[in-house]
mmCIF file of C-alpha atoms in Angstrom:
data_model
loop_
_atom_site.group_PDB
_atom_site.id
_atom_site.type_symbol
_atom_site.label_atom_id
_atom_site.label_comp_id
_atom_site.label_asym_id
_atom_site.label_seq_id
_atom_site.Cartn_x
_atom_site.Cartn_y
_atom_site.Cartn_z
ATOM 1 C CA UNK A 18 -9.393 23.379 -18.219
ATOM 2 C CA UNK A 19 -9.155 22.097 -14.693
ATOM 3 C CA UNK A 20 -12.693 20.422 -14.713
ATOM 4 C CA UNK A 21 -13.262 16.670 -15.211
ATOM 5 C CA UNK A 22 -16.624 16.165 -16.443
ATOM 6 C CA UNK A 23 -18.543 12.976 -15.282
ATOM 7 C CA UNK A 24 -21.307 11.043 -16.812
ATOM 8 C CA UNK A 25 -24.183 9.501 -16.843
ATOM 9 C CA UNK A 26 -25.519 11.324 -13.165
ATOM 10 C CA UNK A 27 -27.493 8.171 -12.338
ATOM 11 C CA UNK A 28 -27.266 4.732 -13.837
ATOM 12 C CA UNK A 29 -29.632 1.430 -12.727
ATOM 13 C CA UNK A 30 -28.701 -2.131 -14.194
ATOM 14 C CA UNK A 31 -29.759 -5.161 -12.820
ATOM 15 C CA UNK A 32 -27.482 -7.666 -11.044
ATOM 16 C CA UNK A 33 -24.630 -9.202 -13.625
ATOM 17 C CA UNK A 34 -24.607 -6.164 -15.698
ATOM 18 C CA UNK A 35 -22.058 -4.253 -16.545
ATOM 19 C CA UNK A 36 -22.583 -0.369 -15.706
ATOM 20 C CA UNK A 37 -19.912 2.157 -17.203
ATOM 21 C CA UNK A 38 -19.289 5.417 -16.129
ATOM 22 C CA UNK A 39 -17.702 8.083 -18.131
ATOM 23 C CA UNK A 40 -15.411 11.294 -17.662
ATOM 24 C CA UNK A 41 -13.679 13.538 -19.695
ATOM 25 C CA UNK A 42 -10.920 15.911 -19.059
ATOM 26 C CA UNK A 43 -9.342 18.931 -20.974
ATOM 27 C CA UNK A 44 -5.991 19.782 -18.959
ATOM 28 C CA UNK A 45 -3.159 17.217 -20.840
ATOM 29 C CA UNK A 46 -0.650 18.121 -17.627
ATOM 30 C CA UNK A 47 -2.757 15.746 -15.794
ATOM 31 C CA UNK A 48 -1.004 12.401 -15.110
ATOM 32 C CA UNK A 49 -3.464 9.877 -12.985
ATOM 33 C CA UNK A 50 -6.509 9.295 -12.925
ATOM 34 C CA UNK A 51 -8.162 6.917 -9.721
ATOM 35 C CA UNK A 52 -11.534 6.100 -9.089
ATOM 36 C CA UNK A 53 -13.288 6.286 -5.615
ATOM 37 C CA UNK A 54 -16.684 4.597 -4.417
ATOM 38 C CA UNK A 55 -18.598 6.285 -1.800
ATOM 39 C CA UNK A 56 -21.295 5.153 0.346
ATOM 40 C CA UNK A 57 -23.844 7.144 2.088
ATOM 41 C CA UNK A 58 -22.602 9.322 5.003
ATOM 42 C CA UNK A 59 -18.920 7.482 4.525
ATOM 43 C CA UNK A 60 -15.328 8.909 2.911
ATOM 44 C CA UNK A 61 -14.522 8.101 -0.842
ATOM 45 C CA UNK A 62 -12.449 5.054 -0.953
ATOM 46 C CA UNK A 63 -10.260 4.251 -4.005
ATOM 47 C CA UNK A 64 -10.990 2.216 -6.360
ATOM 48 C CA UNK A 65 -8.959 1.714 -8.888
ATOM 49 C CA UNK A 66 -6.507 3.712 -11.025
ATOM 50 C CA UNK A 67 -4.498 4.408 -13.969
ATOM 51 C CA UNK A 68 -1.468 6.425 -15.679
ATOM 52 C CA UNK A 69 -2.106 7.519 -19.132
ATOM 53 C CA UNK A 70 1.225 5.554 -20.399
ATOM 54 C CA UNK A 71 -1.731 2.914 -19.633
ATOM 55 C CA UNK A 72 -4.904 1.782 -22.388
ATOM 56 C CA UNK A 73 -6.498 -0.639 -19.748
ATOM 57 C CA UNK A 74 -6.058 -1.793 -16.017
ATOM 58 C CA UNK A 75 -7.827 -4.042 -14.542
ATOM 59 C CA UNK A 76 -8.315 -5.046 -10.675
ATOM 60 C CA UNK A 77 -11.013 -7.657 -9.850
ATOM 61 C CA UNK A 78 -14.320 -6.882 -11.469
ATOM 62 C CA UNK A 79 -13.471 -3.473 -12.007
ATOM 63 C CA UNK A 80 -11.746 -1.778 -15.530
ATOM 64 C CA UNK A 81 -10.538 1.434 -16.553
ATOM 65 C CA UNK A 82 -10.535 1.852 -19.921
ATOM 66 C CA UNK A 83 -8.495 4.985 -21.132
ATOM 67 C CA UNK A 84 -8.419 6.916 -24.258
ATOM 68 C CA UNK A 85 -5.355 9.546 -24.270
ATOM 69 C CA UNK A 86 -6.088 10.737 -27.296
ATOM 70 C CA UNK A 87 -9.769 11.780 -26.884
ATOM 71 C CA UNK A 88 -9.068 12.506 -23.208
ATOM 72 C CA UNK A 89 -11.448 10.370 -22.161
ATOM 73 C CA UNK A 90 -11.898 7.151 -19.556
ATOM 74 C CA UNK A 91 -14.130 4.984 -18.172
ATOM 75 C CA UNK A 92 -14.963 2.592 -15.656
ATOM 76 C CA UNK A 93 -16.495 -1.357 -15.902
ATOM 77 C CA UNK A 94 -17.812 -3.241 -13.478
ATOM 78 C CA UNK A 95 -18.173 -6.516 -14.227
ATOM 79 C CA UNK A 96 -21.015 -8.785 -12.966
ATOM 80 C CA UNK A 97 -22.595 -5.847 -10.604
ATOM 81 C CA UNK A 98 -24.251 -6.682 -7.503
ATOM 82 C CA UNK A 99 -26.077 -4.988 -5.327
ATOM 83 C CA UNK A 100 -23.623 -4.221 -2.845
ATOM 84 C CA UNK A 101 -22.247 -2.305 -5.795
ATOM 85 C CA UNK A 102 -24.784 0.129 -5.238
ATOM 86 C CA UNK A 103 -23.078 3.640 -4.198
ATOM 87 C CA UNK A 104 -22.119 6.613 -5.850
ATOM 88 C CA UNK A 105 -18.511 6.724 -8.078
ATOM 89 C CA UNK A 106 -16.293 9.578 -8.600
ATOM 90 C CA UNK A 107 -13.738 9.714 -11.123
ATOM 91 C CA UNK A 108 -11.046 12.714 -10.249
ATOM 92 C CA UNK A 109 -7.685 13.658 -11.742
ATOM 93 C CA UNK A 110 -4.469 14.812 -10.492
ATOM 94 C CA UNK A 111 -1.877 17.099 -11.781
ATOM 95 C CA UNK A 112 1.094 15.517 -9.904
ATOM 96 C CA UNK A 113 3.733 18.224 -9.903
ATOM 97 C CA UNK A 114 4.036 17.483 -6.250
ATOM 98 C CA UNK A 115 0.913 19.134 -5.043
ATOM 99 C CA UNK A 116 -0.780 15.815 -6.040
ATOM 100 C CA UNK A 117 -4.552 17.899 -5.372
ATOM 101 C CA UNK A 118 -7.519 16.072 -7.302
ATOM 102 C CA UNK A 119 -9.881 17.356 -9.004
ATOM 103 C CA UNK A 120 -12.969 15.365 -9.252
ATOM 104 C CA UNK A 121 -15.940 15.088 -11.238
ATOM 105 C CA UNK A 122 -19.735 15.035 -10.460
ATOM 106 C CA UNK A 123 -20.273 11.353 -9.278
ATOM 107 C CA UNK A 124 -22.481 9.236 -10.524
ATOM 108 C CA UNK A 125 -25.237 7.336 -8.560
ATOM 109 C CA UNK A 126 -25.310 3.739 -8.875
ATOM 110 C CA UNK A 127 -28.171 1.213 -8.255
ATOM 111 C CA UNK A 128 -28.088 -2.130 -9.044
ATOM 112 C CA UNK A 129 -31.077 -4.150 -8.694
ATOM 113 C CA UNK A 130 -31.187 -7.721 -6.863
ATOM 114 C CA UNK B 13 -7.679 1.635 12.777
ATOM 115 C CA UNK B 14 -4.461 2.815 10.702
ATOM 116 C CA UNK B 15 -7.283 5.088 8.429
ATOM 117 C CA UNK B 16 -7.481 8.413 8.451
ATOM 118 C CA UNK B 17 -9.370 9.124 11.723
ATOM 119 C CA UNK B 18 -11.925 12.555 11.885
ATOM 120 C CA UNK B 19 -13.336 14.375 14.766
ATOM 121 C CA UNK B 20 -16.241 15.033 15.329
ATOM 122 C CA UNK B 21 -18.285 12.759 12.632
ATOM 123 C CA UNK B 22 -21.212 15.535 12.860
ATOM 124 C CA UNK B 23 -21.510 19.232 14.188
ATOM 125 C CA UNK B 24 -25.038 21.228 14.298
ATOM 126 C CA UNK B 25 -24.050 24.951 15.443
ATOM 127 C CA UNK B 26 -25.884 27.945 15.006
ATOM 128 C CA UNK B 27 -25.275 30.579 12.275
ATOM 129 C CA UNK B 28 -22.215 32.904 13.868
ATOM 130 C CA UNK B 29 -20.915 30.351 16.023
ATOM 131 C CA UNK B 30 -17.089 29.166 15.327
ATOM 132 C CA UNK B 31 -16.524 25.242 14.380
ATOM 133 C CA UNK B 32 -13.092 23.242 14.792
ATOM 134 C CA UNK B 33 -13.007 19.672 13.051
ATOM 135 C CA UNK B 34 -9.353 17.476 13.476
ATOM 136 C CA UNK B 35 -8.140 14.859 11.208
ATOM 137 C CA UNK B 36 -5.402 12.406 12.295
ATOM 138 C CA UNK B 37 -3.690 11.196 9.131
ATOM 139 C CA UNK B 38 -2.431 7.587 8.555
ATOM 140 C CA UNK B 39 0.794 7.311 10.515
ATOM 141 C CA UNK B 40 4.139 8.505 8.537
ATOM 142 C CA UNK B 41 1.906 10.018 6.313
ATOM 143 C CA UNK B 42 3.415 13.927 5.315
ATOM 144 C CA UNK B 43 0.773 15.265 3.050
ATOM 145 C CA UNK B 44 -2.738 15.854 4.276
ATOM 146 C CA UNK B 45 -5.536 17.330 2.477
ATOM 147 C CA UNK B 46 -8.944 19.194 3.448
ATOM 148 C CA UNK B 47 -12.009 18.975 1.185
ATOM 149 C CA UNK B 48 -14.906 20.048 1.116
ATOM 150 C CA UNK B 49 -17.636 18.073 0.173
ATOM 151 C CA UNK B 50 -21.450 19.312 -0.431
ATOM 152 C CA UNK B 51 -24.578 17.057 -1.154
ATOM 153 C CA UNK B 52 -25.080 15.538 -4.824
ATOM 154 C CA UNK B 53 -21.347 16.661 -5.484
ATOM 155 C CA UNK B 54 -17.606 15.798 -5.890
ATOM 156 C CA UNK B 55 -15.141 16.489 -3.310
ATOM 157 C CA UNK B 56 -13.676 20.110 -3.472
ATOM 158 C CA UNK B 57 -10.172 21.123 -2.993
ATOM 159 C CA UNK B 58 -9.570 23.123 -0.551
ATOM 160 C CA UNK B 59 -6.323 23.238 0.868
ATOM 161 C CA UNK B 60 -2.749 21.083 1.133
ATOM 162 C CA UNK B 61 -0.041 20.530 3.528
ATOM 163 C CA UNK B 62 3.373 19.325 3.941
ATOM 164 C CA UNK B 63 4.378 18.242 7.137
ATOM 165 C CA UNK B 64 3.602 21.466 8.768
ATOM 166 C CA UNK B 65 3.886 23.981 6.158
ATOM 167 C CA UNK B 66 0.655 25.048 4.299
ATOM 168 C CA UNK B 67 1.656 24.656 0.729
ATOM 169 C CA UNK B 68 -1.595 25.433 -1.089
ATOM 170 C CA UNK B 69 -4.765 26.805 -0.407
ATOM 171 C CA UNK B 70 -8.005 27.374 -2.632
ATOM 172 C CA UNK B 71 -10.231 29.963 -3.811
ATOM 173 C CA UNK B 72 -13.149 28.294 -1.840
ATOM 174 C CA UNK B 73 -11.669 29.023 1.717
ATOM 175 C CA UNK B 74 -12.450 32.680 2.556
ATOM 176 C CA UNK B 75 -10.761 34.278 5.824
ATOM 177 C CA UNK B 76 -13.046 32.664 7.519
ATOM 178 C CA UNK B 77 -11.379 29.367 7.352
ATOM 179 C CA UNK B 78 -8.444 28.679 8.792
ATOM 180 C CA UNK B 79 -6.295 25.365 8.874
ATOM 181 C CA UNK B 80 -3.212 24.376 10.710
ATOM 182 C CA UNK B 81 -1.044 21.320 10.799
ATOM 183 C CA UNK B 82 1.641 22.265 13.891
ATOM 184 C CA UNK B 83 4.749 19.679 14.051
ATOM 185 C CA UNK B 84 3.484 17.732 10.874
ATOM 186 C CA UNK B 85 0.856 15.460 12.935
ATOM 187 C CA UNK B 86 -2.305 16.421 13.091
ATOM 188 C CA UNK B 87 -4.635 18.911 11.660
ATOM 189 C CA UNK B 88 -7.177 21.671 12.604
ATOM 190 C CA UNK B 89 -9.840 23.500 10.336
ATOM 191 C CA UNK B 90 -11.910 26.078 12.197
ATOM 192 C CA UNK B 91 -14.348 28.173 10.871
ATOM 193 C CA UNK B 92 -15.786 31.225 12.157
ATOM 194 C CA UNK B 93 -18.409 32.703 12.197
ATOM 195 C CA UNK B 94 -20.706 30.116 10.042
ATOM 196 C CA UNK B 95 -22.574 30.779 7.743
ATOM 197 C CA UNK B 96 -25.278 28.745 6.187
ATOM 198 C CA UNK B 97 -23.147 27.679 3.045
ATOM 199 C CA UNK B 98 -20.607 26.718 4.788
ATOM 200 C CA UNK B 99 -22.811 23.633 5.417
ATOM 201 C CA UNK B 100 -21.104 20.280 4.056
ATOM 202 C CA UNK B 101 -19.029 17.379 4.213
ATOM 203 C CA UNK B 102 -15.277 18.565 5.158
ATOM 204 C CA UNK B 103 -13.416 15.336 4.197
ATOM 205 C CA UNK B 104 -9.370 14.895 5.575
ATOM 206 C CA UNK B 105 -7.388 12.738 3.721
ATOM 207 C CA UNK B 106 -3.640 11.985 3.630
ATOM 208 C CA UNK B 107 -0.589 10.321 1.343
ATOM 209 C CA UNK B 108 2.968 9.831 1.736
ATOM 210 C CA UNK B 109 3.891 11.527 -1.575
ATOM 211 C CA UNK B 110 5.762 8.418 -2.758
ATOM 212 C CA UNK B 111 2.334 6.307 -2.972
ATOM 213 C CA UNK B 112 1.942 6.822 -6.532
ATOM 214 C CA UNK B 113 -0.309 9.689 -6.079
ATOM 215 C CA UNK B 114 -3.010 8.073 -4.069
ATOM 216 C CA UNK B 115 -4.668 9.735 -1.270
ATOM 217 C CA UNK B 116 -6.823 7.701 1.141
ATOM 218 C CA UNK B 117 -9.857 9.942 3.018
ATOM 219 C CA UNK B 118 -11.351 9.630 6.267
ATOM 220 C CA UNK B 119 -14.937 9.130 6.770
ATOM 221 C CA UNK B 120 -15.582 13.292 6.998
ATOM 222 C CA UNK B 121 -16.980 15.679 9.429
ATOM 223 C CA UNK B 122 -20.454 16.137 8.732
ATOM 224 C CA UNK B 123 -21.471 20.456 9.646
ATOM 225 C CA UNK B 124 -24.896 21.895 9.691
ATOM 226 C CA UNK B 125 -25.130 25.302 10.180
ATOM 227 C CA UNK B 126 -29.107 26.175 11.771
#
């Protein structure tokens, strides 16, 4: 119940497409859901993030789409480049205080020039 | 650099030695986080303070691990006698509990354990 399950495990798209990366979660107490980008040898750094009161958010070329209901969400990124090229992590938090995440598997991203 | 700072950025020690990696948290911060990190996966939880009181601690640290956060600055993990699996990322990260839930990690203490 506490896992968040990531997906695909690699993705390549060439530049201006628009790669999505899936997760899926079981636990309904959690109640936000960010997205971090990591580089080689460097510290997750958030991405973006939502509430589940919240269908869509949007910052820059990056979306989360978010389905309560099927306990699902996703990310866009619009126009990819290749600096876009790192490996993303969607995680989830149970709030409560504790505010721990759990995260799921990553998924490396390439994008081609 | 207001990030979250870590110390050292790699370690190699020998199998049985004891290890000690610090994180400085963003200033004002009160909650700071350790995870653990291994290759091809997400970050782990493994433990949670509150200014200076440990308020959570995982599964995944043994007695081996210790962590400490004394007068609500900074933070210690040591662990002793190291074992080949405890070979990973150890990531630090911090929040001030009123950020709308968002934590912000450092750039992680790499250890390999020979």
């Amino acid at each position: 119940q506490q896992q968040v399950k990531q997906s695909p495990q690699s993705l390549i798209v060439q530049k201006g497409g628009i790669p999505i990366i899936n997760c899926a979660y079981e636990n309904t107490a959690f109640d936000y859901f960010p997205w971090y980008q990591q580089f080689p040898g460097k510290g997750p750094a958030l991405l973006i993030a939502i509430r589940p009161d919240v269908s869509e958010k949007k910052e820059g070329r990056f979306t989360i789409s978010f389905n309560k209901s099927a306990k699902q969400f996703s990310l866009h990124i619009m126009d990819s480049q290749p600096g876009d090229s790192a490996t993303y992590f969607c995680a989830a938090s149970l709030g409560g205080g504790t505010y721990k995440y759990i995260f799921g598997t990553g998924t490396r991203l390439k994008v081609l020039a | 650099d207001t990030g979250v700072s870590q110390d050292p950025r790699h370690k190699i020690t020998k199998r049985g030695q004891n290890v000690t990696f610090r994180c400085d948290p963003i200033s004002e911060h009160n909650r700071l986080y350790w995870y653990r990190q291994t290759l091809g996966q997400g970050p782990e939880f493994l433990t949670y303070f509150q200014n200076e009181a440990q308020l959570e601690k995982s599964r995944l640290l043994s007695d081996r691990f210790s962590a400490e956060r004394p007068k609500g600055s900074f933070s210690t993990l040591e662990i002793q006698r190291t074992e080949q699996g405890d070979s990973a990322m150890y990531l630090c990260a911090s929040s001030t509990g009123t950020s709308g839930n968002t934590i912000y990690f450092g750039e992680g203490s790499w250890l390999t354990v020979v």
